[in-house]
XYZ file of C-alpha atoms in Angstrom:
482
model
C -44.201 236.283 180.968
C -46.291 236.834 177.658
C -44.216 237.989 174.998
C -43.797 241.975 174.797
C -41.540 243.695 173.226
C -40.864 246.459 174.948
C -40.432 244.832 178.646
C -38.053 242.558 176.492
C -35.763 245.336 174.959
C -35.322 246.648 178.412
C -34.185 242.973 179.872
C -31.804 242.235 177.016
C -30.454 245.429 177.072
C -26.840 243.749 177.882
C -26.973 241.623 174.560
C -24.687 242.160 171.772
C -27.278 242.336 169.397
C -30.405 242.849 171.147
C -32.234 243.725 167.926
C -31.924 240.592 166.034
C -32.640 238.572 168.669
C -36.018 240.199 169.666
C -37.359 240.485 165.630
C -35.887 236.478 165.831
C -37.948 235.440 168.915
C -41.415 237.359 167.649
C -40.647 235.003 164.487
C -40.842 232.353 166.860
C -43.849 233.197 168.609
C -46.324 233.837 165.672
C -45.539 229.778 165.111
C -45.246 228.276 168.597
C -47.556 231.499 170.502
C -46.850 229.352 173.976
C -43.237 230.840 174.572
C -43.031 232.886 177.550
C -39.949 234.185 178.198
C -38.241 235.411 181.461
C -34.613 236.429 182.610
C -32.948 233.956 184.799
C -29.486 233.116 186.362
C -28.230 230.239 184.158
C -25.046 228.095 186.046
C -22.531 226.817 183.824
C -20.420 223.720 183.885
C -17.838 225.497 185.716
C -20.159 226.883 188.501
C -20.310 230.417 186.776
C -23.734 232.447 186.829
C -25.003 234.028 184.295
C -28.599 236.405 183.277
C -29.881 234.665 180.564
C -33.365 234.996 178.499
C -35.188 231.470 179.378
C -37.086 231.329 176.447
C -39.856 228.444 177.461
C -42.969 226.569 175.651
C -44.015 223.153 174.287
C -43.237 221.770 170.715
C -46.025 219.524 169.348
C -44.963 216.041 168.582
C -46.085 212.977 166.986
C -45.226 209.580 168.164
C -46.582 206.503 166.929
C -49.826 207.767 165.932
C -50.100 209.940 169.266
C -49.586 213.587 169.813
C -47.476 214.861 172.418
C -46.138 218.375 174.212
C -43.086 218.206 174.804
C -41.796 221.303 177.476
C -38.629 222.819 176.723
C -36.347 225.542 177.502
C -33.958 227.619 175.062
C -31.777 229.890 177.090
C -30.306 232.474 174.464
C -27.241 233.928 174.967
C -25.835 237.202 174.654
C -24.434 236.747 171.568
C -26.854 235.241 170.053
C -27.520 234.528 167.024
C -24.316 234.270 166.605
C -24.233 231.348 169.223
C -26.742 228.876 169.396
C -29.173 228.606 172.317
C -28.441 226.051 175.002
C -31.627 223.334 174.820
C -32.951 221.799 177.829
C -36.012 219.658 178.414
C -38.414 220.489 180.809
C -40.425 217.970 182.245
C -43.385 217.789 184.676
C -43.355 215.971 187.860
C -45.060 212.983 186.194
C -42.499 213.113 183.232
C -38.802 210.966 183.345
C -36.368 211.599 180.919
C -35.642 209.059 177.870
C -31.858 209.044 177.436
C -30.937 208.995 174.235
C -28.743 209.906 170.777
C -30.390 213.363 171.338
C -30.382 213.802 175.237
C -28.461 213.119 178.425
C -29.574 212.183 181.540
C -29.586 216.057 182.482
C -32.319 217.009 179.702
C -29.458 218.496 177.796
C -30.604 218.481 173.687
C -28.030 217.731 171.436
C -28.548 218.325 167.731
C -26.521 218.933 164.433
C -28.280 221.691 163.850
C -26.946 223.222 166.845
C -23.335 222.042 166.372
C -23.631 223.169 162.933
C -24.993 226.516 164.244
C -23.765 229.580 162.162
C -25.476 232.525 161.266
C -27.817 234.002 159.421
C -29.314 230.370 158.178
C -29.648 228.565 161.382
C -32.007 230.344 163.403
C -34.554 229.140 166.630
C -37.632 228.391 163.908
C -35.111 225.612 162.314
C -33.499 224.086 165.331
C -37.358 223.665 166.382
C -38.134 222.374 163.785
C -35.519 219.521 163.452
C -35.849 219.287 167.036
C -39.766 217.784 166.236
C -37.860 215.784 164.120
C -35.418 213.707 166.216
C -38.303 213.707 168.698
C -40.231 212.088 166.576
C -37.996 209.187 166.088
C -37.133 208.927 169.462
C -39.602 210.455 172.394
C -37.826 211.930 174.536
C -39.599 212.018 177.525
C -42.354 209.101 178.785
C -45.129 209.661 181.796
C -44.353 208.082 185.492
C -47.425 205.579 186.495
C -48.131 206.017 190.055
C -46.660 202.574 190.840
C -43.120 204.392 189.548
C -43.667 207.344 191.548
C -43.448 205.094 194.788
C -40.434 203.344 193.310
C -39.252 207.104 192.952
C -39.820 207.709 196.317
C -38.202 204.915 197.576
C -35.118 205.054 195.863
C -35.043 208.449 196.873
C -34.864 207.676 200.535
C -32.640 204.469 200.077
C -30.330 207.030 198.520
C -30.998 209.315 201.676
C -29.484 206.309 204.421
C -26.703 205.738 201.708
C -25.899 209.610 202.442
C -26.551 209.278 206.172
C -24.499 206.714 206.538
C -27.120 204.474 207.755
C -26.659 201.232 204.852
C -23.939 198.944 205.353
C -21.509 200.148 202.566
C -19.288 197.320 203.447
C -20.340 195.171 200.061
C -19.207 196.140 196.919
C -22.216 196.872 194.336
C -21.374 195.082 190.989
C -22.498 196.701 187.939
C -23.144 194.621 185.053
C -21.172 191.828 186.576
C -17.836 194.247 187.201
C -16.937 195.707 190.474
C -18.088 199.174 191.090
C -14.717 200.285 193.038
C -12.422 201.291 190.023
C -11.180 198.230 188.897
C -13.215 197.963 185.475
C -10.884 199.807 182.762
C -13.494 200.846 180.277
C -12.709 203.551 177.003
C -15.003 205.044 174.731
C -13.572 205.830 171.520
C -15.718 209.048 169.872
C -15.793 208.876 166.430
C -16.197 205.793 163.616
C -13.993 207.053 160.498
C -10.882 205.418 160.189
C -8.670 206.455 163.015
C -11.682 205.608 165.441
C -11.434 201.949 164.248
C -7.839 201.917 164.656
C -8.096 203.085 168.111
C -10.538 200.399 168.714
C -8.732 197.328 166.973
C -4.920 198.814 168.342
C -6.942 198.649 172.417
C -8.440 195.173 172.092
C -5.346 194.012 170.731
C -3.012 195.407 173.302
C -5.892 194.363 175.990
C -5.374 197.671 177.468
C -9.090 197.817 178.461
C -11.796 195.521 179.951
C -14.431 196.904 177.554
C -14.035 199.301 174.551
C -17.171 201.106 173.099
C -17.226 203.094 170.021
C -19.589 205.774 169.692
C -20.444 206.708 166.323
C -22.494 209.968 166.099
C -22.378 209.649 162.221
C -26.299 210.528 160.991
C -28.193 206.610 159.409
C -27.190 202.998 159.264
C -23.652 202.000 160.027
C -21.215 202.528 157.488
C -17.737 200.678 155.820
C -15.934 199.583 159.284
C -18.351 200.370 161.605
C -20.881 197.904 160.401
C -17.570 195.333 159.743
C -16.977 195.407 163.250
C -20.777 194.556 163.951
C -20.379 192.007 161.922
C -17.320 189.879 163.331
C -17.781 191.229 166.597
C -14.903 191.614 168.876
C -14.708 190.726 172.533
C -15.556 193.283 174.769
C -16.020 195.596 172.337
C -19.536 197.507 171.872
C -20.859 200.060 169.221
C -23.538 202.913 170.229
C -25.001 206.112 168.960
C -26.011 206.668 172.461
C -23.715 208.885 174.691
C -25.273 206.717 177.988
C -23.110 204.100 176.332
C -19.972 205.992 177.333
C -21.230 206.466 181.147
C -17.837 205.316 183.728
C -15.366 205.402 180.546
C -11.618 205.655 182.247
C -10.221 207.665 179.072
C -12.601 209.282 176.278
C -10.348 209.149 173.216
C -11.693 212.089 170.461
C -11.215 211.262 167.154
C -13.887 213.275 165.124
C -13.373 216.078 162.829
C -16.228 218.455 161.247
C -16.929 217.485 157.628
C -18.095 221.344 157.193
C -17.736 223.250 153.774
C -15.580 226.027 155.639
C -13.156 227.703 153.222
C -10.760 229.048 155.447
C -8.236 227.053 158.233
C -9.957 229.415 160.819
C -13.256 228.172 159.784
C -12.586 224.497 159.650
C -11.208 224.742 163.100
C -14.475 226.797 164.359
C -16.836 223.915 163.176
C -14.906 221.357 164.789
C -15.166 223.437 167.939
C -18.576 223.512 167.018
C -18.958 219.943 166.858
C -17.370 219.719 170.122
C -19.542 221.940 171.989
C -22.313 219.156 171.234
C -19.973 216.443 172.456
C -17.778 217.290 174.940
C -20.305 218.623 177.766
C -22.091 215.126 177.243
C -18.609 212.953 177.505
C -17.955 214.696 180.515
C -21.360 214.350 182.057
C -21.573 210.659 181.465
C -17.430 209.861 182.804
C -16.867 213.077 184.888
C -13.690 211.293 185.950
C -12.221 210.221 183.018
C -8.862 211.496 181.255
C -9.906 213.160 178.128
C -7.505 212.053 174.923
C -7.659 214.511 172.331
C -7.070 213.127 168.194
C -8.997 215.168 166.262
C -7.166 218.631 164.477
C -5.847 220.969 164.711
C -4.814 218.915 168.144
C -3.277 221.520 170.147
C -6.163 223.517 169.978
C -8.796 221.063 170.240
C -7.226 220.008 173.496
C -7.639 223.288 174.684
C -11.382 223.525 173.482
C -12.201 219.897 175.275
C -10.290 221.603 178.404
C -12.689 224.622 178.618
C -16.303 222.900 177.799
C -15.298 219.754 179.868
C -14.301 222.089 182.974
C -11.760 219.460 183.837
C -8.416 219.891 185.272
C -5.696 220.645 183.117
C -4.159 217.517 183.910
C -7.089 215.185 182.776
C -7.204 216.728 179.272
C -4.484 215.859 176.858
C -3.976 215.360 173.183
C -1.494 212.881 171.662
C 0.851 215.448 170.437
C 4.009 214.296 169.837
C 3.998 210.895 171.112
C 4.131 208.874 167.406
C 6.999 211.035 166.277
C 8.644 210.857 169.574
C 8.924 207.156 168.965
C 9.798 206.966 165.961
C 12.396 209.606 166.777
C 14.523 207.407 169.566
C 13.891 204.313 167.572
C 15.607 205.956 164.835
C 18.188 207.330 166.525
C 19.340 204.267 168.920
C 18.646 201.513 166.014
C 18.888 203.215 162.524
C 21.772 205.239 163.285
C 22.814 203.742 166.081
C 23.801 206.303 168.312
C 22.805 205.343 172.070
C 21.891 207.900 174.665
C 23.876 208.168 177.933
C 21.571 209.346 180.381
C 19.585 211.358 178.509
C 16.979 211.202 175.718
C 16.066 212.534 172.914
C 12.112 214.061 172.076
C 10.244 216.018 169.392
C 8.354 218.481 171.302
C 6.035 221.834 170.694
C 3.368 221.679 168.156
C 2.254 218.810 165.869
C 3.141 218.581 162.029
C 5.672 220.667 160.460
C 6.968 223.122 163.367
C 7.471 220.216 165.971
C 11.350 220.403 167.556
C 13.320 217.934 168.516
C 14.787 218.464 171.837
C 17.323 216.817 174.234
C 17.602 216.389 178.178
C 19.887 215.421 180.534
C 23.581 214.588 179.814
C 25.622 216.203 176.510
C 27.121 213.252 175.565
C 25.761 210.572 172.774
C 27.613 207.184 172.559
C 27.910 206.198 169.092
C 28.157 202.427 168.237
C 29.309 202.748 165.041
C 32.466 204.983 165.978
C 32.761 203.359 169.732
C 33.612 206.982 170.259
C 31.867 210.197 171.910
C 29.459 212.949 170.060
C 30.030 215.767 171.604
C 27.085 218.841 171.831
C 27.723 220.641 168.626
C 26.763 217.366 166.865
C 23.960 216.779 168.700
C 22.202 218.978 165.739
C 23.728 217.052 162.956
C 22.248 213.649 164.602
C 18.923 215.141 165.285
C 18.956 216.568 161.879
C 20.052 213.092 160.301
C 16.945 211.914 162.348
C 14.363 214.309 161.761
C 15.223 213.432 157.769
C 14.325 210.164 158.345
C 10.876 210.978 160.146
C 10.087 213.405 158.012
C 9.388 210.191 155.244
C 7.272 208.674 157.458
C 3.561 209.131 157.163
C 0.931 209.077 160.047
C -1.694 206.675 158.933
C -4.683 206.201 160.611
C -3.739 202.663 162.433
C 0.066 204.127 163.412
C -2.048 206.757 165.517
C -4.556 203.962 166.676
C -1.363 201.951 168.010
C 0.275 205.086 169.385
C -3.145 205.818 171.077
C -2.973 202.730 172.488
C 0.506 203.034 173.982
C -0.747 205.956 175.566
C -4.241 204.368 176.956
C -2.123 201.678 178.554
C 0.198 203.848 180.499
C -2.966 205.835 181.930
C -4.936 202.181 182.330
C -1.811 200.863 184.208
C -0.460 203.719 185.923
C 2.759 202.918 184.655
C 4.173 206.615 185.093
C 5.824 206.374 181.964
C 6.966 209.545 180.214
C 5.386 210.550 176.782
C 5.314 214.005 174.634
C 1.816 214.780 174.769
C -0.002 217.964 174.224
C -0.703 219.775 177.935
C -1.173 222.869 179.249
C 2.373 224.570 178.427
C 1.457 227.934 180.742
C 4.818 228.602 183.064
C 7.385 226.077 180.480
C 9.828 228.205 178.219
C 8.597 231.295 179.523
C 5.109 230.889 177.609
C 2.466 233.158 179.821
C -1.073 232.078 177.410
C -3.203 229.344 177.934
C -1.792 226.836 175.233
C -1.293 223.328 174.771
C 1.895 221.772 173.329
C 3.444 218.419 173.580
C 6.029 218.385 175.990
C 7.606 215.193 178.032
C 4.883 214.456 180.539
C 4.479 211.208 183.358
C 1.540 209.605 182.441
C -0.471 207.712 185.006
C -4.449 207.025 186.298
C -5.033 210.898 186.894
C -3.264 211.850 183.469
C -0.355 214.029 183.598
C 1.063 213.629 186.917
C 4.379 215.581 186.266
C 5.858 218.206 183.184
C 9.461 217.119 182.563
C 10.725 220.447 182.312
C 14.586 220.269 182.736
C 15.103 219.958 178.709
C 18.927 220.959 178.126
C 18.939 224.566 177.865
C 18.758 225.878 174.359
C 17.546 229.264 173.483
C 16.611 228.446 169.625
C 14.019 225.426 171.007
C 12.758 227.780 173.782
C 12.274 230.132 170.862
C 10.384 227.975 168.559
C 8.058 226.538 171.388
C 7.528 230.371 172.152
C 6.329 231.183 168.310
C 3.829 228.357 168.135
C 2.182 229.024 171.859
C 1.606 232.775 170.156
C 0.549 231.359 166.762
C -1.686 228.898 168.427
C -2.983 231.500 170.965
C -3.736 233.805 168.514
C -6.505 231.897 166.649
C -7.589 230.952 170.006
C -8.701 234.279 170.502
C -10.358 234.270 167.007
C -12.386 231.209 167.866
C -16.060 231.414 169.594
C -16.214 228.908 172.212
């Protein structure tokens, strides 16, 4: 439909700010007068339906001394412009899709303006604009010959028997040498600062995975480590800007943080969800089986934001949490002061950084070498305390996470079922009724969290504490636009 006003105020009439947006999109149209616009059910990742404007028209481009059209279609939400449009491709019948740093597979458009959305300076004139850009380094779409369109055709029916049962399914395909049947362990790490290497270098040396790519979404050449590694390359270990590269990963380990100007904690959190909604949706795309491993901060609730863009289930999407300290915390305990559990062990649980709690389960009693005697409960405080001291002089640098990361990656890898404090879904533990995560004891195996180890030894003051992060965290939650 040709752009009018008037037949638009009446379809946007459930937008927020329906204003804005039209004086926005007439902006638009004096540039690029091809947009038609129409209202349409939009599905999200989740299977939801939604009315959206589908705001659709061609962008010129130049390639290599050639000019192009390139269809595409902005569907602008509700809230827009305080959210940025969700960018599709479009192509003809005689168009295929070039998958690349910019687009998936699906025709999805991924962009830093749009993870870097915020208004009133981003608007639909600029993301076009930078759009023509990235297009212009990198076409996104190329024309199907008619020779292709026959290959097209029959692949298309091939798949068709494969569906019908009609192929012999008996032989194993073999993808790039490996078995397509889920024996290839494969990881992407997301992210190339320092904690991404680490992640990288702590996995090929613990061989917990037959291939390891790191995808580094930084903007130019390869910098400081990332170039290092291209330089004395490791086995089995591969470095992309292309999300493609991550297609059949196992685990997705997220490691990158916004490197906004926001002033405020609440604002640095919002453009690292930001960043995510430009990543996640991708990740999952490309490995829509995978376990999700969450690094980057605040963790707690950026496992919760990778939870509701991925659409995964709860117990494929989990941060590292607690698992460092929790380590540290029973080393420190059984060999520094060399008190030995008796059916029972000790973990720092809840929320990472400064309001984590250490927690016991199982038995009351400690064995302590150095008395050959019995703690009894009321000094199970003093040792934790004692502990917790101890911990608290111990930093988290980047390659203690990578190895910790690692540890973790290997249980999932190896379905070894063994129990870590990671951050999951904490709904139903400790009485918490909101939709937080917190590290808590948790069997790890190939589907992620296969169990919650929820008998902890009663104790009202760590039930309490647990209870005051889940409505700290839940609160900015709320504050946050996803």
């Amino acid at each position: 439909m040709e752009f009018s006003e008037e037949t638009l105020r009446t379809q946007l009439v459930k937008y927020k700010f329906r204003d804005l947006t039209i004086e926005e999109l007439k902006n638009v149209v004096k540039i690029y007068p091809n947009f038609r616009f129409s209202m349409d059910t939009y599905t999200f990742k989740d299977g939801s339906l939604k009315d959206l404007l589908n705001f659709s028209g061609t962008i010129p481009v130049k390639y290599q001394g050639n000019s192009y059209n390139i269809p595409i279609c902005l569907w602008i939400l509700d809230s827009h412009p305080f959210a940025p449009p969700i960018c599709l491709l479009k192509p003809t019948i005689n168009m295929e899709i070039s998958v690349g740093k910019h687009v998936d597979a699906r025709g999805r458009i991924y962009l830093p303006y749009l993870q870097n959305w915020s208004h009133p300076k981003s608007i639909i004139i600029g993301l076009i604009k930078e759009m023509i850009e990235k297009f212009e380094e990198e076409l996104p779409l190329y024309s199907v010959s008619s020779s292709d369109e026959a290959k097209q055709l029959e692949l298309l029916s091939y798949i068709a028997k494969i569906t019908t049962g009609e192929t012999d399914m008996n032989s194993k395909t073999r993808v790039g040498g490996q078995k397509k049947d889920g024996g290839f362990n494969k990881v992407t790490v997301i992210g190339a600062g320092d904690l991404g290497i680490a992640c990288v270098l702590a996995i090929a040396a613990k061989g917990a995975a037959d291939q390891v790519v790191l995808l580094d979404l930084s903007e130019g050449a390869a910098k400081g480590g990332t170039m290092d590694l291209g330089i004395f390359a490791l086995p089995n270990v591969e470095i992309s800007k292309d999300f493609s590269a991550s297609a059949n990963s196992k685990v997705v380990v997220l490691t990158v943080n916004s490197l906004g100007n926001a002033q405020s904690y609440l604002g640095v959190i919002q453009s690292n969800v930001d960043l995510f909604r430009g990543i996640v949706p991708a990740v999952a795309h490309y490995s829509h089986n995978s376990v999700l491993l969450v690094a980057s901060h605040p963790v707690e609730i950026m496992t919760y934001v990778s939870w509701k863009l991925s659409a995964f289930p709860k117990s494929r999407v989990i941060g590292i949490g607690c698992n460092l300290d929790t380590e540290r915390f029973q080393y420190i305990i059984t060999n520094l002061l060399k008190a030995q559990t008796v059916g029972k062990e000790a973990w720092i649980i809840g929320e990472r950084g400064e309001d984590k709690v250490p927690a016991w389960s199982g038995s009351n009693l400690i064995t302590c070498h150095q008395t050959e005697g019995v703690v009894n409960d009321n000094s199970q405080e003093q040792l934790a305390n004692r502990a917790m001291e101890v911990l608290k002089g111990k930093g988290q640098k980047s390659w203690s996470v990578g190895l910790s990361i690692a540890d973790l990656i290997e249980s999932i890898l190896k379905n070894k079922r063994k129990i870590h404090s990671i951050s999951t879904l904490a709904k139903g533990c400790c009485n918490i009724n909101s939709e937080v995560f917190l590290s808590m004891p948790c069997i790890l195996g190939t589907n992620g969290v296969t169990e919650i180890i929820k008998p902890l030894k009663e104790d009202k003051l760590v039930a309490k504490k647990l209870q005051s992060s889940a409505a700290s965290i839940h609160d900015l939650q709320q504050q946050l636009k996803l």
